[in-house]
């Protein structure tokens, strides 16, 4: 079970009257206070944003494999090369 943290930090926001009304309406619909609604929403967005930006560690062997993968030349992709050479559907239809 995670440790319970005390909420003792404050975050102030400046917003337009329209934005405030929107948040109040959404919070009411979710049966939450505006503070709870904004905090839950902001934390959910932060959790969506951060996973690919978090630090991760590799062992020396994993690091060597990672570097080798980066140094490996890409495999030929003839279908992709052909796709990039050909005109797209929108370019072909534009000339008609």
PDB file of C-alpha atoms in Angstrom:
ATOM      1  CA  UNK A   1       0.000   0.000   0.000  1.00  0.00           C
ATOM      2  CA  UNK A   2       1.486   3.398  -0.987  1.00  0.00           C
ATOM      3  CA  UNK A   3       2.326   5.872   1.753  1.00  0.00           C
ATOM      4  CA  UNK A   4      -0.283   8.567   2.286  1.00  0.00           C
ATOM      5  CA  UNK A   5       1.092  12.003   1.539  1.00  0.00           C
ATOM      6  CA  UNK A   6      -0.164  15.165   3.157  1.00  0.00           C
ATOM      7  CA  UNK A   7      -1.382  17.805   0.756  1.00  0.00           C
ATOM      8  CA  UNK A   8       0.633  20.807   1.816  1.00  0.00           C
ATOM      9  CA  UNK A   9       1.657  22.332  -1.522  1.00  0.00           C
ATOM     10  CA  UNK A  10      -0.330  24.978  -3.343  1.00  0.00           C
ATOM     11  CA  UNK A  11      -0.685  25.755  -7.054  1.00  0.00           C
ATOM     12  CA  UNK A  12      -2.264  29.026  -8.167  1.00  0.00           C
ATOM     13  CA  UNK A  13      -3.809  29.472 -11.610  1.00  0.00           C
ATOM     14  CA  UNK A  14      -5.016  32.469 -13.564  1.00  0.00           C
ATOM     15  CA  UNK A  15      -7.832  31.646 -15.963  1.00  0.00           C
ATOM     16  CA  UNK A  16     -10.594  33.286 -17.910  1.00  0.00           C
ATOM     17  CA  UNK A  17     -14.126  33.449 -16.522  1.00  0.00           C
ATOM     18  CA  UNK A  18     -15.235  31.062 -19.291  1.00  0.00           C
ATOM     19  CA  UNK A  19     -12.541  28.517 -18.391  1.00  0.00           C
ATOM     20  CA  UNK A  20     -13.514  28.759 -14.717  1.00  0.00           C
ATOM     21  CA  UNK A  21     -17.195  28.177 -15.497  1.00  0.00           C
ATOM     22  CA  UNK A  22     -16.286  25.198 -17.673  1.00  0.00           C
ATOM     23  CA  UNK A  23     -14.218  23.657 -14.877  1.00  0.00           C
ATOM     24  CA  UNK A  24     -16.949  24.311 -12.329  1.00  0.00           C
ATOM     25  CA  UNK A  25     -19.560  22.687 -14.568  1.00  0.00           C
ATOM     26  CA  UNK A  26     -17.365  19.664 -15.265  1.00  0.00           C
ATOM     27  CA  UNK A  27     -16.481  19.277 -11.582  1.00  0.00           C
ATOM     28  CA  UNK A  28     -20.155  19.418 -10.638  1.00  0.00           C
ATOM     29  CA  UNK A  29     -20.988  16.783 -13.263  1.00  0.00           C
ATOM     30  CA  UNK A  30     -18.238  14.547 -11.836  1.00  0.00           C
ATOM     31  CA  UNK A  31     -19.470  15.137  -8.259  1.00  0.00           C
ATOM     32  CA  UNK A  32     -16.102  16.620  -7.293  1.00  0.00           C
ATOM     33  CA  UNK A  33     -14.892  19.947  -5.996  1.00  0.00           C
ATOM     34  CA  UNK A  34     -13.174  22.112  -8.588  1.00  0.00           C
ATOM     35  CA  UNK A  35      -9.843  21.495  -6.823  1.00  0.00           C
ATOM     36  CA  UNK A  36     -10.318  17.713  -6.875  1.00  0.00           C
ATOM     37  CA  UNK A  37     -11.430  17.782 -10.509  1.00  0.00           C
ATOM     38  CA  UNK A  38      -8.512  19.927 -11.665  1.00  0.00           C
ATOM     39  CA  UNK A  39      -5.975  17.904  -9.659  1.00  0.00           C
ATOM     40  CA  UNK A  40      -7.277  14.531 -10.891  1.00  0.00           C
ATOM     41  CA  UNK A  41      -7.421  15.778 -14.484  1.00  0.00           C
ATOM     42  CA  UNK A  42      -3.946  17.301 -14.386  1.00  0.00           C
ATOM     43  CA  UNK A  43      -2.416  14.189 -12.825  1.00  0.00           C
ATOM     44  CA  UNK A  44      -4.093  11.941 -15.412  1.00  0.00           C
ATOM     45  CA  UNK A  45      -2.658  14.107 -18.204  1.00  0.00           C
ATOM     46  CA  UNK A  46       0.775  14.064 -16.554  1.00  0.00           C
ATOM     47  CA  UNK A  47       0.681  10.261 -16.393  1.00  0.00           C
ATOM     48  CA  UNK A  48      -0.130  10.159 -20.141  1.00  0.00           C
ATOM     49  CA  UNK A  49       2.706  12.562 -20.957  1.00  0.00           C
ATOM     50  CA  UNK A  50       5.533  11.206 -18.818  1.00  0.00           C
ATOM     51  CA  UNK A  51       5.956   7.478 -19.555  1.00  0.00           C
ATOM     52  CA  UNK A  52       8.204   7.943 -22.583  1.00  0.00           C
ATOM     53  CA  UNK A  53      10.158  10.718 -20.899  1.00  0.00           C
ATOM     54  CA  UNK A  54      11.062   8.897 -17.708  1.00  0.00           C
ATOM     55  CA  UNK A  55      14.596   7.819 -17.013  1.00  0.00           C
ATOM     56  CA  UNK A  56      15.297   4.127 -17.346  1.00  0.00           C
ATOM     57  CA  UNK A  57      18.383   2.103 -16.611  1.00  0.00           C
ATOM     58  CA  UNK A  58      20.161  -0.629 -18.516  1.00  0.00           C
ATOM     59  CA  UNK A  59      22.799  -3.071 -17.407  1.00  0.00           C
ATOM     60  CA  UNK A  60      26.172  -2.910 -19.161  1.00  0.00           C
ATOM     61  CA  UNK A  61      25.188  -5.853 -21.376  1.00  0.00           C
ATOM     62  CA  UNK A  62      21.810  -4.324 -22.253  1.00  0.00           C
ATOM     63  CA  UNK A  63      23.516  -1.007 -23.026  1.00  0.00           C
ATOM     64  CA  UNK A  64      25.947  -2.734 -25.387  1.00  0.00           C
ATOM     65  CA  UNK A  65      23.045  -4.462 -27.170  1.00  0.00           C
ATOM     66  CA  UNK A  66      21.193  -1.157 -27.408  1.00  0.00           C
ATOM     67  CA  UNK A  67      24.207   0.603 -28.947  1.00  0.00           C
ATOM     68  CA  UNK A  68      24.724  -2.272 -31.371  1.00  0.00           C
ATOM     69  CA  UNK A  69      21.085  -2.010 -32.459  1.00  0.00           C
ATOM     70  CA  UNK A  70      21.513   1.719 -33.078  1.00  0.00           C
ATOM     71  CA  UNK A  71      24.650   1.096 -35.140  1.00  0.00           C
ATOM     72  CA  UNK A  72      23.078  -1.645 -37.254  1.00  0.00           C
ATOM     73  CA  UNK A  73      22.174  -0.413 -40.744  1.00  0.00           C
ATOM     74  CA  UNK A  74      18.479  -0.560 -41.564  1.00  0.00           C
ATOM     75  CA  UNK A  75      17.145  -3.530 -43.521  1.00  0.00           C
ATOM     76  CA  UNK A  76      16.168  -2.851 -47.108  1.00  0.00           C
ATOM     77  CA  UNK A  77      12.515  -1.903 -47.454  1.00  0.00           C
ATOM     78  CA  UNK A  78      11.706  -2.017 -51.183  1.00  0.00           C
ATOM     79  CA  UNK A  79       7.954  -1.635 -50.672  1.00  0.00           C
ATOM     80  CA  UNK A  80       8.512   1.488 -48.588  1.00  0.00           C
ATOM     81  CA  UNK A  81      10.958   2.892 -51.160  1.00  0.00           C
ATOM     82  CA  UNK A  82       8.405   2.296 -53.937  1.00  0.00           C
ATOM     83  CA  UNK A  83       5.660   3.917 -51.879  1.00  0.00           C
ATOM     84  CA  UNK A  84       7.780   7.027 -51.343  1.00  0.00           C
ATOM     85  CA  UNK A  85       8.646   7.280 -55.073  1.00  0.00           C
ATOM     86  CA  UNK A  86       5.060   7.015 -56.300  1.00  0.00           C
ATOM     87  CA  UNK A  87       2.593   9.870 -56.341  1.00  0.00           C
ATOM     88  CA  UNK A  88      -0.044   9.646 -53.655  1.00  0.00           C
ATOM     89  CA  UNK A  89      -3.758   9.312 -54.344  1.00  0.00           C
ATOM     90  CA  UNK A  90      -4.347  13.004 -53.774  1.00  0.00           C
ATOM     91  CA  UNK A  91      -1.542  14.083 -56.127  1.00  0.00           C
ATOM     92  CA  UNK A  92      -2.796  11.768 -58.886  1.00  0.00           C
ATOM     93  CA  UNK A  93      -6.398  12.964 -58.533  1.00  0.00           C
ATOM     94  CA  UNK A  94      -5.412  16.643 -58.497  1.00  0.00           C
ATOM     95  CA  UNK A  95      -4.219  16.535 -62.118  1.00  0.00           C
ATOM     96  CA  UNK A  96      -7.513  15.214 -63.483  1.00  0.00           C
TER      97      UNK A  96
END
